[in-house]
Short mmCIF file of C-alpha atoms in Angstrom, two decimals:
data_model
loop_
_atom_site.label_atom_id
_atom_site.label_comp_id
_atom_site.label_asym_id
_atom_site.label_seq_id
_atom_site.Cartn_x
_atom_site.Cartn_y
_atom_site.Cartn_z
CA MET A 1 9.74 11.04 50.89
CA ASN A 2 8.85 14.48 50.24
CA SER A 3 8.34 14.22 46.49
CA THR A 4 5.47 11.37 47.02
CA LEU A 5 3.49 13.52 49.56
CA THR A 6 0.07 14.74 48.18
CA GLY A 7 -2.98 16.44 49.09
CA ALA A 8 -3.83 16.69 52.77
CA VAL A 9 -0.59 15.23 54.03
CA ALA A 10 1.51 17.57 52.07
CA LEU A 11 -0.55 20.50 53.62
CA TYR A 12 -0.22 19.04 57.04
CA LEU A 13 3.68 18.80 56.47
CA ALA A 14 3.73 22.38 55.14
CA GLN A 15 2.02 23.62 58.23
CA VAL A 16 4.23 21.49 60.55
CA ARG A 17 7.26 23.12 58.72
CA ALA A 18 6.10 26.55 59.28
CA GLU A 19 5.66 25.93 63.05
CA LEU A 20 9.18 24.57 63.03
CA SER A 21 10.79 27.34 60.82
CA ASP A 22 12.92 28.78 63.60
CA LEU A 23 15.17 25.66 63.55
CA PRO A 24 18.50 25.78 61.84
CA PRO A 25 18.22 24.80 58.16
CA GLY A 26 20.03 21.52 58.37
CA GLU A 27 18.15 20.36 61.54
CA LEU A 28 14.81 21.46 59.82
CA GLU A 29 15.30 19.42 56.79
CA ASP A 30 16.42 16.16 58.86
CA VAL A 31 13.40 16.33 61.13
CA LEU A 32 11.12 17.22 58.20
CA GLN A 33 12.02 14.10 56.56
CA ASP A 34 11.08 12.26 59.64
CA VAL A 35 7.89 13.94 59.82
CA SER A 36 7.56 13.21 56.10
CA ASP A 37 8.20 9.52 56.64
CA HIS A 38 5.69 9.45 59.54
CA LEU A 39 2.95 11.09 57.65
CA THR A 40 3.33 8.61 54.72
CA GLU A 41 3.02 5.72 57.16
CA VAL A 42 0.04 7.25 58.88
CA ALA A 43 -1.81 7.88 55.64
CA ALA A 44 -1.25 4.40 54.78
CA GLU A 45 -3.36 3.59 57.78
CA PHE A 46 -6.25 4.97 56.10
CA SER A 47 -8.32 3.05 53.43
CA ALA A 48 -8.66 5.91 51.17
CA GLU A 49 -6.44 9.05 51.13
CA PRO A 50 -6.99 10.78 54.33
CA THR A 51 -8.48 14.24 54.58
CA LEU A 52 -6.74 17.10 56.78
CA ASN A 53 -9.40 16.41 59.26
CA ASP A 54 -8.66 12.96 59.56
CA LEU A 55 -4.94 13.57 60.07
CA GLN A 56 -5.85 16.08 62.83
CA GLN A 57 -7.95 13.58 64.58
CA ARG A 58 -5.18 11.07 64.49
CA LEU A 59 -2.26 13.46 65.18
CA GLY A 60 -3.57 16.72 66.62
CA THR A 61 -3.28 19.98 64.77
CA PRO A 62 -0.11 20.71 63.02
CA ARG A 63 0.80 23.08 65.78
CA GLU A 64 0.20 20.45 68.42
CA TYR A 65 2.13 18.07 66.50
CA ALA A 66 5.08 20.26 65.98
CA ASP A 67 4.92 21.40 69.68
CA GLU A 68 5.00 17.69 70.75
CA LEU A 69 7.98 17.08 68.57
CA ARG A 70 9.62 20.17 69.80
CA THR A 71 9.49 19.25 73.37
CA ALA A 72 10.42 15.65 73.02
CA ALA A 73 13.47 16.49 70.67
CA GLY A 74 14.43 19.44 73.41
CA TYR A 75 14.30 22.11 70.95
CA PRO A 76 14.17 25.47 72.18
CA VAL A 77 10.79 26.95 72.69
CA ARG A 78 9.67 29.21 69.89
CA THR A 79 10.21 32.77 70.73
CA ALA A 80 8.83 34.71 67.80
CA PRO A 81 5.19 34.07 67.10
CA VAL A 82 4.85 31.76 64.30
CA GLY A 83 7.00 32.97 61.68
CA LYS A 84 5.48 36.55 61.26
CA ASP A 85 8.76 37.56 59.49
CA HIS A 86 8.94 34.42 57.82
CA LEU A 87 5.47 34.39 56.67
CA ASP A 88 5.89 37.94 55.27
CA ALA A 89 8.98 36.91 53.28
CA GLY A 90 7.41 34.04 51.88
CA TRP A 91 4.31 36.04 50.82
CA LYS A 92 6.51 38.72 49.38
CA ALA A 93 8.37 36.30 47.43
CA LEU A 94 5.48 34.58 46.13
CA ARG A 95 3.83 37.71 45.14
CA TRP A 96 6.85 38.90 43.25
CA GLY A 97 6.87 35.52 41.67
CA LEU A 98 3.29 35.70 40.49
CA ILE A 99 3.96 39.10 39.05
CA ALA A 100 6.82 37.88 37.27
CA SER A 101 4.81 34.65 35.96
CA ILE A 102 1.76 36.49 35.01
CA VAL A 103 2.34 40.23 34.22
CA GLY A 104 5.80 39.65 32.46
CA PRO A 105 4.43 37.10 29.98
CA PHE A 106 1.02 39.11 29.49
CA PHE A 107 3.15 42.12 28.29
CA ILE A 108 5.46 39.94 26.11
CA VAL A 109 2.60 38.33 24.37
CA VAL A 110 1.07 41.82 23.82
CA GLY A 111 4.48 42.98 22.79
CA ILE A 112 4.75 40.31 20.13
CA PHE A 113 1.43 41.47 18.64
CA ALA A 114 2.29 44.96 18.80
CA TRP A 115 5.69 44.18 17.03
CA SER A 116 3.99 42.28 14.45
CA ARG A 117 1.61 45.03 13.65
CA ASP A 118 3.80 48.14 13.60
CA GLY A 119 7.31 46.85 14.88
CA THR A 120 7.35 48.56 18.17
CA ALA A 121 9.28 46.50 20.63
CA PHE A 122 7.92 48.73 23.54
CA PHE A 123 5.72 46.05 25.14
CA GLY A 124 7.96 43.34 24.63
CA LEU A 125 10.81 45.12 26.44
CA LEU A 126 8.37 46.17 29.23
CA GLY A 127 7.21 42.60 29.77
CA LEU A 128 10.95 41.37 29.90
CA GLY A 129 11.77 44.21 32.30
CA ILE A 130 8.81 43.43 34.46
CA LEU A 131 9.59 39.65 34.41
CA PHE A 132 13.24 40.03 35.36
CA VAL A 133 12.88 42.66 37.90
CA ALA A 134 10.07 41.08 39.50
CA ALA A 135 11.83 37.62 39.51
CA PHE A 136 15.05 39.51 41.21
CA LEU A 137 12.76 41.18 43.70
CA GLY A 138 11.18 37.70 44.58
CA VAL A 139 14.51 36.16 45.25
CA GLN A 140 15.63 39.21 47.28
CA ALA A 141 12.30 38.81 49.24
CA LEU A 142 13.46 35.41 50.52
CA ARG A 143 16.18 37.12 52.30
CA GLY A 144 18.32 33.88 52.35
CA ASN A 145 15.43 31.74 53.75
CA ASP A 146 14.86 28.39 52.17
CA PRO A 147 12.58 28.94 49.11
CA ARG A 148 9.98 26.54 50.24
CA ILE A 149 8.94 29.26 52.81
CA VAL A 150 6.37 30.46 50.11
CA LEU A 151 4.63 27.06 50.56
CA ASP A 152 4.06 27.92 54.40
CA THR A 153 2.16 30.93 53.53
CA PRO A 154 -1.74 30.35 53.35
CA ARG A 155 -1.85 31.10 49.61
CA GLY A 156 1.35 29.15 48.95
CA ALA A 157 0.00 26.01 50.58
CA ARG A 158 -3.50 26.32 49.14
CA GLY A 159 -1.77 26.77 45.51
CA ALA A 160 0.49 23.79 46.25
CA ALA A 161 -2.34 21.69 47.39
CA ALA A 162 -4.35 22.71 44.30
CA ILE A 163 -1.59 21.85 41.89
CA ARG A 164 -0.85 18.56 43.61
CA GLY A 165 -4.57 17.91 43.16
CA TRP A 166 -4.39 18.42 39.59
CA ILE A 167 -1.31 16.09 39.28
CA GLU A 168 -3.09 13.45 41.14
CA GLN A 169 -5.79 13.44 38.28
CA ILE A 170 -3.05 12.04 36.06
CA PRO A 171 -2.61 8.24 36.57
CA PRO A 172 0.52 7.31 38.25
CA HIS A 173 2.08 5.50 35.35
CA ILE A 174 1.63 8.45 33.06
CA ARG A 175 2.83 10.75 35.80
CA HIS A 176 6.04 8.90 35.89
CA GLU A 177 6.52 8.90 31.90
CA LEU A 178 5.91 12.50 32.00
CA LEU A 179 8.56 13.15 34.48
CA THR A 180 11.12 10.79 32.86
CA ILE A 181 10.50 11.44 29.19
CA GLY A 182 8.45 14.56 29.06
CA GLN A 183 10.77 16.71 31.08
CA PRO A 184 14.01 16.32 29.00
CA VAL A 185 11.64 16.60 25.98
CA TRP A 186 10.28 19.99 27.37
CA TRP A 187 13.64 21.31 28.34
CA VAL A 188 14.84 20.70 24.78
CA ALA A 189 11.79 21.93 23.10
CA ARG A 190 11.76 25.34 25.03
CA GLY A 191 15.41 25.69 24.54
CA VAL A 192 15.40 25.02 20.70
CA ILE A 193 12.37 27.34 20.13
CA GLY A 194 13.64 29.89 22.52
CA GLY A 195 17.24 30.03 21.18
CA GLY A 196 16.20 29.45 17.43
CA GLY A 197 13.33 31.95 17.86
CA PHE A 198 15.60 34.64 19.29
CA PHE A 199 18.03 34.64 16.29
CA ALA A 200 15.17 34.33 13.91
CA LEU A 201 13.16 37.27 15.28
CA PHE A 202 16.28 39.30 15.17
CA GLY A 203 17.02 38.58 11.45
CA ALA A 204 19.96 36.31 11.75
CA GLU A 205 18.25 33.46 10.20
CA SER A 206 21.38 31.79 9.06
CA VAL A 207 22.51 31.07 12.67
CA THR A 208 18.95 30.02 13.74
CA VAL A 209 20.12 26.26 13.86
CA VAL A 210 23.13 27.18 16.00
CA GLY A 211 20.85 29.40 18.09
CA ALA A 212 18.39 26.42 18.66
CA ILE A 213 21.16 23.98 19.68
CA ALA A 214 22.78 26.59 22.00
CA GLY A 215 19.35 27.31 23.46
CA ALA A 216 18.51 23.76 24.17
CA ALA A 217 22.00 23.09 25.79
CA VAL A 218 21.23 26.45 28.11
CA SER A 219 17.87 24.88 28.77
CA ILE A 220 18.87 21.66 30.00
CA TRP A 221 21.71 23.36 32.22
CA ILE A 222 19.04 25.76 33.54
CA GLY A 223 16.72 22.74 34.26
CA ARG A 224 19.48 20.73 36.22
CA LYS A 225 20.58 23.96 37.95
CA THR A 226 16.96 24.51 39.01
CA GLN A 227 16.67 21.26 40.54
CA ARG A 228 19.57 22.07 42.89
CA ASP A 229 18.64 25.69 43.67
CA ARG A 230 15.05 26.30 43.94
CA ARG A 231 15.62 30.13 43.75
CA TRP A 232 15.97 29.75 39.92
CA LEU A 233 12.33 29.01 39.83
CA TRP A 234 11.59 32.81 40.24
CA TYR A 235 13.17 33.14 36.77
CA VAL A 236 12.21 29.70 35.33
CA VAL A 237 8.62 29.73 36.00
CA PRO A 238 7.88 32.94 34.12
CA LEU A 239 9.99 31.95 31.26
CA ASN A 240 8.33 28.48 31.26
CA VAL A 241 4.84 30.41 30.95
CA ILE A 242 6.20 32.37 27.90
CA ALA A 243 7.72 29.05 26.57
CA ALA A 244 4.35 27.16 27.27
CA ILE A 245 2.67 29.80 24.92
CA ALA A 246 5.28 29.98 22.38
CA VAL A 247 6.20 26.20 21.83
CA PRO A 248 2.44 25.48 20.94
CA SER A 249 2.12 28.53 18.92
CA PHE A 250 5.47 27.72 16.96
CA LEU A 251 4.21 23.86 16.52
CA ALA A 252 0.98 24.86 15.30
CA ALA A 253 2.60 27.51 12.87
CA ALA A 254 4.89 24.73 11.60
CA TYR A 255 2.05 22.28 11.23
CA ALA A 256 0.05 24.67 9.22
CA GLY A 257 3.01 24.91 7.03
CA ALA A 258 2.54 28.62 6.64
CA SER A 259 4.00 31.66 8.15
CA PHE A 260 2.02 32.64 11.34
CA GLY A 261 0.51 35.98 11.21
CA LEU A 262 2.76 36.81 14.06
CA PHE A 263 5.84 36.64 12.07
CA ASP A 264 4.92 38.44 8.91
CA ASN A 265 7.32 41.29 10.09
CA TYR A 266 10.41 39.07 9.23
CA ASN A 267 8.87 36.60 6.88
CA SER A 268 8.48 37.76 3.20
CA TYR A 269 5.98 34.79 2.78
CA ARG A 270 2.31 35.77 2.53
CA GLY A 271 -0.73 33.65 2.59
CA SER A 272 -1.10 29.87 3.01
CA SER A 273 0.86 26.96 1.94
CA ASN A 274 -0.88 26.32 -1.47
CA TYR A 275 -0.04 29.88 -2.78
CA SER A 276 3.43 30.09 -4.18
CA PRO A 277 4.94 33.38 -3.15
CA PRO A 278 5.66 35.61 -6.22
CA GLU A 279 9.27 36.07 -7.21
CA ASN A 280 10.98 39.50 -7.00
CA GLY A 281 11.93 41.70 -10.08
CA LEU A 282 9.89 41.94 -13.28
CA VAL A 283 8.19 38.65 -14.86
CA LEU A 284 7.20 38.20 -18.26
CA ASN A 285 5.04 34.98 -18.97
CA GLY A 286 6.84 33.55 -16.04
CA THR A 287 10.32 34.42 -17.15
CA GLN A 288 12.46 36.92 -15.23
CA VAL A 289 12.99 39.90 -17.04
CA SER A 290 16.67 41.47 -16.22
CA ASN A 291 16.69 44.53 -18.40
CA ILE A 292 14.48 46.69 -20.58
CA TYR A 293 15.62 48.22 -23.96
CA PRO A 294 13.24 50.96 -24.89
CA PHE A 295 13.31 52.10 -28.53
CA ASP A 296 11.29 55.13 -30.01
CA ALA A 297 8.93 54.81 -33.05
CA GLN A 298 11.71 55.31 -35.42
CA GLY A 299 13.69 52.37 -33.94
CA LYS A 300 16.24 54.45 -31.96
CA GLN A 301 17.23 53.24 -28.57
CA VAL A 302 16.16 55.88 -26.08
CA PRO A 303 16.83 56.11 -22.09
CA VAL A 304 13.21 56.17 -20.26
CA ARG A 305 12.08 56.15 -16.67
CA LEU A 306 9.35 53.71 -16.05
CA TYR A 307 6.49 54.17 -13.65
CA ASP A 308 3.27 52.36 -12.75
CA GLN A 309 -0.15 53.68 -12.89
CA ASP A 310 0.33 55.05 -9.40
CA GLY A 311 3.46 56.80 -10.20
CA ASN A 312 5.53 54.33 -8.50
CA PRO A 313 9.03 53.59 -10.07
CA ILE A 314 9.16 50.40 -11.89
CA GLY A 315 12.69 49.46 -10.91
CA LEU A 316 15.29 46.66 -11.17
CA GLU A 317 18.29 45.99 -9.14
CA VAL A 318 21.19 47.64 -10.67
CA GLN A 319 23.84 45.03 -12.08
CA ASP A 320 26.49 47.42 -13.30
CA CYS A 321 30.28 47.23 -12.50
CA ALA A 322 29.76 49.40 -9.24
CA THR A 323 27.12 47.03 -7.73
CA SER A 324 28.51 43.89 -9.02
CA TYR A 325 32.09 44.62 -7.40
CA GLY A 326 31.21 46.08 -4.32
CA GLN A 327 31.66 50.03 -4.80
CA GLU A 328 27.78 50.43 -4.47
CA SER A 329 25.28 48.55 -2.40
CA ARG A 330 24.12 45.58 -3.89
CA ASP A 331 20.46 46.27 -3.68
CA THR A 332 20.51 49.69 -5.32
CA THR A 333 17.26 49.84 -7.80
CA SER A 334 16.83 52.00 -10.74
CA ASN A 335 13.90 52.79 -12.90
CA LEU A 336 16.08 54.42 -15.54
CA PHE A 337 16.12 51.91 -18.50
CA PRO A 338 18.02 50.44 -20.34
CA GLN A 339 20.13 49.82 -17.28
CA ALA A 340 23.82 49.52 -17.74
CA VAL A 341 25.19 46.16 -17.13
CA VAL A 342 28.45 44.35 -16.95
CA SER A 343 30.04 44.04 -20.30
CA PRO A 344 32.62 41.15 -20.76
CA ASP A 345 35.69 41.97 -22.86
CA GLU A 346 36.87 40.21 -25.94
CA ASN A 347 38.17 37.15 -23.75
CA GLY A 348 34.95 36.94 -22.17
CA ASP A 349 36.24 38.14 -18.78
CA SER A 350 34.55 40.62 -16.55
CA GLY A 351 36.85 40.93 -13.63
CA PRO A 352 36.62 43.68 -11.03
CA ASP A 353 39.75 45.47 -12.47
CA ASN A 354 38.76 45.75 -16.23
CA CYS A 355 34.96 46.01 -15.66
CA LYS A 356 33.11 47.84 -18.50
CA ASP A 357 29.42 48.89 -18.39
CA THR A 358 27.23 48.89 -21.46
CA THR A 359 23.63 50.00 -22.08
CA LYS A 360 23.68 48.90 -25.75
CA ALA A 361 21.09 46.38 -26.44
CA PRO A 362 22.41 42.85 -27.04
CA PHE A 363 20.12 42.29 -30.03
CA VAL A 364 18.95 44.12 -33.28
CA PRO A 365 15.39 45.26 -32.87
CA PRO A 366 12.99 44.33 -35.67
CA PRO A 367 12.39 47.07 -38.24
CA ALA A 368 9.79 49.66 -37.09
CA PRO A 369 6.17 49.12 -38.31
CA ALA A 370 5.34 50.72 -41.73
CA THR A 371 2.55 52.86 -40.10
CA PRO A 372 3.95 54.44 -37.11
CA VAL A 373 1.87 54.22 -33.92
CA THR A 374 0.45 57.61 -33.07
CA PRO A 375 -0.77 58.21 -29.55
CA SER A 376 -4.56 58.67 -29.65
CA PRO A 377 -5.44 62.18 -29.63
CA ALA A 378 -7.76 62.12 -26.45
CA PRO A 379 -6.68 59.12 -24.26
CA SER A 380 -9.55 57.82 -22.04
CA PRO A 381 -9.07 58.27 -18.22
CA THR A 382 -8.10 54.56 -17.99
CA PRO A 383 -6.24 53.98 -21.13
CA LYS A 384 -6.12 50.41 -22.19
CA PRO A 385 -2.65 49.32 -22.50
CA SER A 386 -1.51 46.95 -25.35
CA VAL A 387 -0.04 45.02 -22.56
CA GLY A 388 -1.77 44.55 -19.16
CA VAL A 389 0.60 45.76 -16.35
CA THR A 390 -0.23 44.77 -12.72
CA THR A 391 1.55 45.51 -9.83
CA PRO A 392 0.62 43.61 -6.69
CA LYS A 393 2.78 45.66 -4.27
CA PRO A 394 3.95 49.21 -4.73
CA THR A 395 7.46 48.45 -3.71
CA PRO A 396 10.71 48.62 -5.53
CA GLY A 397 11.62 45.29 -7.03
CA ALA A 398 7.70 44.71 -7.77
CA THR A 399 6.52 42.03 -9.81
CA LEU A 400 5.16 42.73 -13.23
CA THR A 401 3.07 40.24 -14.60
CA VAL A 402 2.92 41.24 -18.52
CA GLN A 403 0.32 39.23 -20.36
CA PRO A 404 0.30 39.07 -24.31
CA THR A 405 -2.43 41.02 -26.07
CA ARG A 406 -5.28 38.98 -26.94
CA MET B 1 -4.32 9.83 86.46
CA ASP B 2 -3.14 10.84 82.89
CA THR B 3 -0.76 8.50 81.86
CA SER B 4 0.55 10.76 79.03
CA GLN B 5 1.99 12.94 81.75
CA LEU B 6 3.97 10.09 83.15
CA LEU B 7 5.05 9.10 79.78
CA LYS B 8 6.79 12.15 79.40
CA GLY B 9 9.40 11.37 81.82
CA VAL B 10 9.95 7.72 80.77
CA LEU B 11 9.85 7.99 77.22
CA ASP B 12 13.38 7.95 76.69
CA LEU B 13 13.69 4.76 78.61
CA ALA B 14 10.70 3.25 76.68
CA VAL B 15 12.20 3.97 73.35
CA LEU B 16 15.61 2.77 74.41
CA ALA B 17 14.13 -0.34 75.75
CA VAL B 18 12.20 -1.13 72.52
CA LEU B 19 15.43 -0.59 70.49
CA ARG B 20 17.35 -3.23 72.73
CA ASP B 21 16.24 -6.12 70.96
CA ALA B 22 16.22 -5.19 67.32
CA ASP B 23 16.82 -1.79 65.39
CA GLY B 24 13.65 -0.05 64.21
CA TYR B 25 12.48 2.98 62.21
CA GLY B 26 10.24 5.56 63.73
CA TYR B 27 6.77 4.23 62.98
CA ASP B 28 7.96 0.70 63.92
CA VAL B 29 9.24 1.97 67.31
CA LEU B 30 5.94 3.66 67.69
CA ARG B 31 3.88 0.46 66.91
CA ARG B 32 6.23 -1.59 69.46
CA LEU B 33 5.53 0.99 72.14
CA ARG B 34 1.74 0.63 71.41
CA ALA B 35 2.05 -3.27 71.33
CA ALA B 36 3.58 -3.12 74.76
CA GLY B 37 0.63 -1.41 75.99
CA LEU B 38 1.77 2.30 75.91
CA ASP B 39 -1.69 3.40 74.04
CA ASP B 40 -1.32 7.08 74.88
CA VAL B 41 2.18 7.65 73.54
CA ALA B 42 2.02 10.64 71.14
CA ASP B 43 3.31 10.04 67.74
CA ALA B 44 5.46 13.28 67.42
CA SER B 45 7.08 12.89 70.69
CA VAL B 46 8.33 9.51 69.79
CA TYR B 47 10.05 11.03 66.59
CA GLY B 48 11.14 13.91 68.63
CA THR B 49 12.67 11.59 71.31
CA LEU B 50 14.35 9.50 68.56
CA ARG B 51 15.90 12.66 67.26
CA ARG B 52 17.16 13.99 70.51
CA LEU B 53 18.66 10.55 71.51
CA PHE B 54 20.40 10.34 68.10
CA ALA B 55 21.83 13.84 68.78
CA ALA B 56 22.80 13.06 72.12
CA GLY B 57 24.84 10.19 70.63
CA ALA B 58 22.87 7.24 72.05
CA LEU B 59 21.63 5.72 68.73
CA THR B 60 23.09 4.99 65.32
CA SER B 61 21.27 5.89 62.29
CA TYR B 62 21.06 4.19 58.80
CA VAL B 63 18.83 4.18 55.91
CA GLN B 64 17.37 1.02 54.42
CA PRO B 65 15.25 0.49 51.42
CA SER B 66 11.84 -1.18 52.39
CA GLU B 67 9.97 -3.71 50.53
CA GLU B 68 7.03 -1.27 49.84
CA GLY B 69 9.34 1.31 48.24
CA PRO B 70 10.38 4.27 50.40
CA HIS B 71 13.65 4.25 52.16
CA ARG B 72 13.33 4.03 56.03
CA LYS B 73 15.64 5.50 58.52
CA TYR B 74 16.56 2.73 61.08
CA TYR B 75 17.64 3.71 64.61
CA GLY B 76 19.80 1.14 66.87
CA LEU B 77 21.58 1.42 70.17
CA ASN B 78 25.19 2.07 70.36
CA LYS B 79 27.53 1.72 73.36
CA THR B 80 26.41 4.96 74.78
CA GLY B 81 22.71 3.96 74.24
CA HIS B 82 23.29 0.50 75.84
CA GLU B 83 24.91 2.35 78.93
CA LEU B 84 22.27 4.96 79.07
CA LEU B 85 19.58 2.26 78.87
CA ALA B 86 21.33 0.24 81.88
CA ARG B 87 21.78 3.55 84.01
CA SER B 88 18.18 4.73 83.39
CA THR B 89 16.69 1.19 83.93
CA GLN B 90 18.47 1.41 87.32
CA THR B 91 17.11 4.97 87.93
CA TRP B 92 13.86 3.69 87.11
CA ASN B 93 13.72 0.62 89.22
CA HIS B 94 14.92 2.43 92.05
CA PHE B 95 12.22 5.10 91.35
CA ALA B 96 9.38 2.62 90.91
CA ASP B 97 10.49 0.65 94.11
CA THR B 98 10.52 3.97 96.01
CA MET B 99 6.88 4.88 94.55
CA SER B 100 5.71 1.27 95.37
CA VAL B 101 6.90 1.41 98.78
CA LEU B 102 5.38 4.85 99.32
CA LEU B 103 1.96 4.03 97.95
CA LEU B 104 2.06 0.70 100.07
CA GLU B 105 2.82 2.59 103.33
CA LYS B 106 -0.06 4.90 102.51
CA GLU B 107 -2.31 1.94 101.82
CA ALA B 108 -1.13 0.23 104.84
CA ALA B 109 -1.55 3.29 106.89
#
């Protein structure tokens, strides 16, 4: 059985495959199944796992083995020298595969950092472009050969043997569990995070759950497809590399319970989990301020524009008829106070048809103080206002924390 | 004289012969040939021979799970195989007799 071959046995089989690569594909697979069975039996003769040298002493070199097999089976003598074209194709396909799996994900990771810093998507798109173009060229380089020809190239065979070596480090029962449980879990995880992450990144948070479910379905489908047609590996391996970076990052971010630095761009949360994010708008002692009604020293209502110490307008979202019923964008802000608000009619109705705005204060101000407040003749460079006004963010809709004078 | 050279000509016959009594898978056929005294038989050539005899329609093939785990491909003689074995046996006997007579004459001379 091919799947259970490891180490030197797999390497030996790969070399026999290379020697017989001129056979018609169906015949090649059949005869290699025989060879695989044979090598499994031979390996069992050894008390420990045989080395390549052990196998060569027992069976001859892979070339000698293949020649014996060829003669006895009556296959035509090999005309072309051992798969020159074949090895070239295998190596080209392998090379494009490596570019897709290493260079593509590298630029995508760089791209995500660049994007989180200054919103440029260039590197991310470059990475995706490299990934898919290289994967496409890799599949093209196979020129219709079986994808396994990459294992016949010296680098491919060495790489495969090395990977098998690592896999052998895992105890067999865990290996089995990983394959039967780990693989479906991985398929779902990469699909959920890929699909969900895609929509979340592009600002469609409301459909993130749908995206995650769709992603999982697509991921499972691709996994099944890849098991049947190994050419998909040229796309799947690089995408898995990205998923292998993204899934742990996402889980780590989720575990920390805070937004990851990477996602600041779309996420309004700042800081760590024990810091509750400030609410938008104006806040006085923790209560939302929805409007400001300025009165002058004589107790007369006046319109004013408000600015903070840096000259940034202190504005609120406008909630008049135009914005409430759709003629204006809902997030229009204005720093002209008092702002007009929707005034219900005598029946308490405020429908879109008969909507009226008012700037009249819904209260009667207390009488003006007996001694009118006069502005100090020479204000100090940093005047101490009677109310402390702090603005954490110089943006519209900023938080104002107004503290009472002590 | 190198037995492996001789074997090349008669490997078909030897393989058919060990399959006459019971079906067997590749490695099993190999073991039976060795047990019969054909130590020099090359592993790969036995597998190649089985493959060629099967392609020629002399063998049936079926897969059976083994006790140790892996499935094994068993080969057995069909009608064509039995006929081929009978013909080849005749040819071999004739050849062997001829050779024996030849060698005896040389010795006697």
